[in-house]
Amino acid sequence: MIVVTGASSGLGAALVSLYDSNQQTTFFTGRSAEKLECLNSTLTHSLGYHRCDMAVHSEVAALFEQLPSTPKTIIHCAGSGYFGLLELQSPQAIQTLIANNLNSAINLVQEAVKRYQNEPVTVVMVMSTAALQAKAQESTYCAVKWAVKGLIESVRLELKDKPMKLVAVYPGGMSTEFWPSSGKAINTESFMSAKDAASMIYNAMSAIGNGYVSDITVNRC
Amino acid sequence: MIVVTGASSGLGAALVSLYDSNQQTTFFTGRSAEKLECLNSTLTHSLGYHRCDMAVHSEVAALFEQLPSTPKTIIHCAGSGYFGLLELQSPQAIQTLIANNLNSAINLVQEAVKRYQNEPVTVVMVMSTAALQAKAQESTYCAVKWAVKGLIESVRLELKDKPMKLVAVYPGGMSTEFWPSSGKAINTESFMSAKDAASMIYNAMSAIGNGYVSDITVNRC
Amino acid sequence: MIVVTGASSGLGAALVSLYDSNQQTTFFTGRSAEKLECLNSTLTHSLGYHRCDMAVHSEVAALFEQLPSTPKTIIHCAGSGYFGLLELQSPQAIQTLIANNLNSAINLVQEAVKRYQNEPVTVVMVMSTAALQAKAQESTYCAVKWAVKGLIESVRLELKDKPMKLVAVYPGGMSTEFWPSSGKAINTESFMSAKDAASMIYNAMSAIGNGYVSDITVNRC
Amino acid sequence: MIVVTGASSGLGAALVSLYDSNQQTTFFTGRSAEKLECLNSTLTHSLGYHRCDMAVHSEVAALFEQLPSTPKTIIHCAGSGYFGLLELQSPQAIQTLIANNLNSAINLVQEAVKRYQNEPVTVVMVMSTAALQAKAQESTYCAVKWAVKGLIESVRLELKDKPMKLVAVYPGGMSTEFWPSSGKAINTESFMSAKDAASMIYNAMSAIGNGYVSDITVNRC
């Protein structure tokens, strides 16, 4: 079973569809029950979904309680964007950004580690190329993405010699619903589609013999 | 005038004392009015203090309103620590960690940029060597410190060609009140004293001719 | 046509075999004509090989002159290892290390950029996880691998808006001929086989729509 | 005694003068005996100089043999620049760049570690902001500077618990003789003077109590 967060739309939804079309069972979550139901109706291998705000620790704990079995892979796609000059950003929107990206990642990783650290479970943390470099007009977005990278790299050290693995995925420039509401006017025509990004990430993730692909960056051409 | 946050104790308090003993006027803030008053009573060049929780945006805005003049330098020392295996950390304590370190830094930088970006004001962001590397049992602490680094590096790009400058300071292993309450048992005997760290940082920060020291790491021997 | 360097053994040889078994034509190079001939005799889609020392610029230029057509992908696997405490390393062996890793990468990238920067050619630079972090007893090896990363990241900036793409691959802990002669006693039983690493890298490299996988790290479980 | 390499001109010469004017004895080296003699004639605390090409291991070993006593600090400023698009760079000039920057740094650190790792000697490695980020038209220069950073960070791990310390200095944009011959046309008017950079680095380097300043970046305003 593949668990996917942030599956209401974008990369998360595309990954659920892709795993489904490859005969893998999925269980997914997102903030919009309507969109999750809509996605679910298109699937043939779904084990269901559970609406949840990943930023709220108790909801994440409840999500894990709901899982029908131990997942093989948990892919954390939940997140949101917020851009523009720092001086123009609103404190409320910054708080939402931190909650949706940093709190949600901490909650996900913490609950996964608590329950599955001694099992061969792979946790895939989807971040952004903003986690890898500084960008003007993306200061708070870079901040929360760098935070998630710092979290992941540190937890990897805690999981040394454990069968659980953390995979880091850094997509850059996807054209999702994310942008129109992000506060930054951008022509996304040359951006990757979520479907294409999902395919590349799906192909790239593998574990063979003694090894596994631990970090993947996907960029626009 | 030098503005120092996190001046109730530790490095912040030591820096205020050091600037004062070098005949520089200071204005400072912290969460404990009692400790700020205690520090203030030892100074000869103080312009006063203002109790404030840097994690609350409106309080930071009020702090800047209170400043008696445009500061030459603003040194952000406010922050707190929280350590231990991720699986053992409490959601509430993690929330406090994010507030004290990430929200406070965003609030400070945002208000400073809004008001002073076109003036030769230096904003010194004191982080930690945890902002530079991953560490087991410091996953959420590294997360918030990496976040602040991502913020700073991005805002530097926004301030390109502006007279305001951001200086990044990364101290490692100081022996402050910070540790006993941090959840990690550590022998801090070989750690730097806050006073010594303050002296090294004070000496290191300079701007001569067309240049300035932009990044400083201070480590234990 | 896929061009592979360092194909005498290890990952390079494994990649040639893998592309061949996937019906893709290859042209390859290495320092041992005997081993190249041996590999060639096992292939069904080979366009041939050319013995060459990638550390010698004129030999690399000659290699490119020999290519039967414009390659779709050039995979640079050539390199060598040298480990142990810095104080115990020999100046001659360090010089060889620099030549085999840094000079060879510069020569390869320079000649590829000169000839193909305006064509949709993908240059894959296989480095090592030693390019991503410092390691005791691998100081000069890390030095040359960090160098190649600095080269690649800089040339990416030069190629902005060009159809040529650079892909960075960071394998960690492969069990190849590399180790017995590397000066560091290591039990490589838990290491990845070159064949498995080749498979994972092969699967991970893709370009779909507007995007491509630009960076891949493969690690031991 | 302070030992300074690359003292024929630029930052190295400025540091020698500065230490001399602060009543500290110096011993220095460079490639031009004439310039070293010229510098020497202006000093009052010089212990002499020794002409040497730091890229040649045997010459570096001979330099260390010549040192009149165990140095307190060794500051490695030797290096050279070479810029421009990769496709336009000459193999010979690249070889010189590698020798002057990477070989020289390896030679210096290796000989210092061999002789002084168990003494409280500080080795200061002067690199460049090019060691910290990728830059178009500086690909090979970034390569060699990233290499030196990888070397230093790795040797720090080897020296853990030893009294010898490595200090990393990253100056950006100095106006030295370096540029006119570097192959990149640049208006250096807004650059730092070597003298100013030397003052800032001199002020920044300190060790007090249990701590020391381990990393310093100096940038143009």
mmCIF file of C-alpha atoms in Angstrom, chain C residues 120-220:
data_model
loop_
_atom_site.group_PDB
_atom_site.id
_atom_site.type_symbol
_atom_site.label_atom_id
_atom_site.label_comp_id
_atom_site.label_asym_id
_atom_site.label_seq_id
_atom_site.Cartn_x
_atom_site.Cartn_y
_atom_site.Cartn_z
ATOM 1 C CA PRO C 120 19.667 18.418 -27.020
ATOM 2 C CA VAL C 121 22.553 16.377 -25.651
ATOM 3 C CA THR C 122 22.503 15.201 -22.041
ATOM 4 C CA VAL C 123 25.813 15.001 -20.211
ATOM 5 C CA VAL C 124 25.630 12.790 -17.142
ATOM 6 C CA MET C 125 28.384 13.380 -14.629
ATOM 7 C CA VAL C 126 28.805 10.455 -12.262
ATOM 8 C CA MET C 127 30.462 11.660 -9.098
ATOM 9 C CA SER C 128 30.086 10.146 -5.622
ATOM 10 C CA THR C 129 28.378 10.948 -2.358
ATOM 11 C CA ALA C 130 31.874 12.211 -1.474
ATOM 12 C CA ALA C 131 30.939 15.248 -3.592
ATOM 13 C CA LEU C 132 28.153 16.042 -1.132
ATOM 14 C CA GLN C 133 29.859 15.794 2.211
ATOM 15 C CA ALA C 134 33.226 15.862 3.932
ATOM 16 C CA LYS C 135 34.689 12.571 5.090
ATOM 17 C CA ALA C 136 37.669 11.747 7.262
ATOM 18 C CA GLN C 137 40.284 9.684 5.432
ATOM 19 C CA GLU C 138 38.845 10.811 2.122
ATOM 20 C CA SER C 139 40.105 14.403 2.129
ATOM 21 C CA THR C 140 41.704 14.528 -1.305
ATOM 22 C CA TYR C 141 38.983 12.332 -2.792
ATOM 23 C CA CYS C 142 36.327 14.678 -1.426
ATOM 24 C CA ALA C 143 38.393 17.584 -2.767
ATOM 25 C CA VAL C 144 38.323 16.354 -6.353
ATOM 26 C CA LYS C 145 34.664 15.311 -6.156
ATOM 27 C CA TRP C 146 33.619 18.673 -4.659
ATOM 28 C CA ALA C 147 35.592 20.241 -7.511
ATOM 29 C CA VAL C 148 33.587 18.373 -10.118
ATOM 30 C CA LYS C 149 30.352 19.428 -8.416
ATOM 31 C CA GLY C 150 31.503 23.064 -8.436
ATOM 32 C CA LEU C 151 32.354 22.712 -12.112
ATOM 33 C CA ILE C 152 28.996 21.202 -13.013
ATOM 34 C CA GLU C 153 26.924 23.692 -11.050
ATOM 35 C CA SER C 154 28.816 26.559 -12.677
ATOM 36 C CA VAL C 155 28.581 25.198 -16.206
ATOM 37 C CA ARG C 156 24.843 24.736 -15.661
ATOM 38 C CA LEU C 157 24.662 28.489 -15.220
ATOM 39 C CA GLU C 158 26.620 28.974 -18.464
ATOM 40 C CA LEU C 159 24.223 26.635 -20.286
ATOM 41 C CA LYS C 160 21.067 28.334 -19.033
ATOM 42 C CA ASP C 161 18.621 28.483 -21.985
ATOM 43 C CA LYS C 162 20.717 26.042 -24.029
ATOM 44 C CA PRO C 163 19.260 22.666 -25.037
ATOM 45 C CA MET C 164 22.236 20.776 -23.581
ATOM 46 C CA LYS C 165 21.512 19.453 -20.085
ATOM 47 C CA LEU C 166 23.841 18.357 -17.291
ATOM 48 C CA VAL C 167 22.685 15.564 -15.005
ATOM 49 C CA ALA C 168 24.516 14.964 -11.721
ATOM 50 C CA VAL C 169 24.669 11.450 -10.281
ATOM 51 C CA TYR C 170 26.008 10.742 -6.796
ATOM 52 C CA PRO C 171 26.479 7.037 -6.030
ATOM 53 C CA GLY C 172 27.627 6.013 -2.562
ATOM 54 C CA GLY C 173 29.348 2.818 -1.543
ATOM 55 C CA MET C 174 29.632 0.650 -4.617
ATOM 56 C CA SER C 175 31.598 -2.536 -4.517
ATOM 57 C CA THR C 176 33.926 -2.237 -7.507
ATOM 58 C CA GLU C 177 37.566 -2.957 -8.337
ATOM 59 C CA PHE C 178 38.069 0.574 -7.142
ATOM 60 C CA TRP C 179 38.294 -0.336 -3.473
ATOM 61 C CA PRO C 180 40.939 -3.058 -3.216
ATOM 62 C CA SER C 181 43.443 -0.620 -4.729
ATOM 63 C CA SER C 182 42.250 2.484 -2.950
ATOM 64 C CA GLY C 183 44.357 2.419 0.198
ATOM 65 C CA LYS C 184 41.430 2.012 2.595
ATOM 66 C CA ALA C 185 40.571 -1.377 4.067
ATOM 67 C CA ILE C 186 36.833 -1.732 3.859
ATOM 68 C CA ASN C 187 34.353 -4.564 4.006
ATOM 69 C CA THR C 188 32.354 -3.993 0.841
ATOM 70 C CA GLU C 189 29.905 -6.826 1.406
ATOM 71 C CA SER C 190 27.040 -4.455 2.161
ATOM 72 C CA PHE C 191 27.964 -2.202 -0.769
ATOM 73 C CA MET C 192 25.884 -1.922 -3.896
ATOM 74 C CA SER C 193 26.959 -3.932 -6.882
ATOM 75 C CA ALA C 194 27.843 -1.876 -9.950
ATOM 76 C CA LYS C 195 25.084 -3.705 -11.786
ATOM 77 C CA ASP C 196 22.427 -2.701 -9.277
ATOM 78 C CA ALA C 197 23.646 0.884 -9.186
ATOM 79 C CA ALA C 198 23.578 0.962 -12.985
ATOM 80 C CA SER C 199 19.987 -0.255 -13.010
ATOM 81 C CA MET C 200 18.848 2.350 -10.517
ATOM 82 C CA ILE C 201 20.599 5.169 -12.368
ATOM 83 C CA TYR C 202 19.266 3.927 -15.700
ATOM 84 C CA ASN C 203 15.694 3.874 -14.351
ATOM 85 C CA ALA C 204 16.031 7.245 -12.695
ATOM 86 C CA MET C 205 17.245 9.178 -15.720
ATOM 87 C CA SER C 206 14.321 10.470 -17.685
ATOM 88 C CA ALA C 207 13.016 13.538 -19.442
ATOM 89 C CA ILE C 208 9.292 13.897 -19.962
ATOM 90 C CA GLY C 209 7.465 16.928 -21.310
ATOM 91 C CA ASN C 210 9.057 20.101 -20.010
ATOM 92 C CA GLY C 211 11.099 18.395 -17.344
ATOM 93 C CA TYR C 212 13.991 16.075 -16.627
ATOM 94 C CA VAL C 213 15.600 14.383 -13.654
ATOM 95 C CA SER C 214 18.632 16.568 -13.014
ATOM 96 C CA ASP C 215 20.181 15.070 -9.884
ATOM 97 C CA ILE C 216 20.174 11.543 -8.500
ATOM 98 C CA THR C 217 21.754 10.166 -5.358
ATOM 99 C CA VAL C 218 22.005 6.411 -4.913
ATOM 100 C CA ASN C 219 22.917 5.107 -1.496
ATOM 101 C CA ARG C 220 23.386 1.876 0.360
#
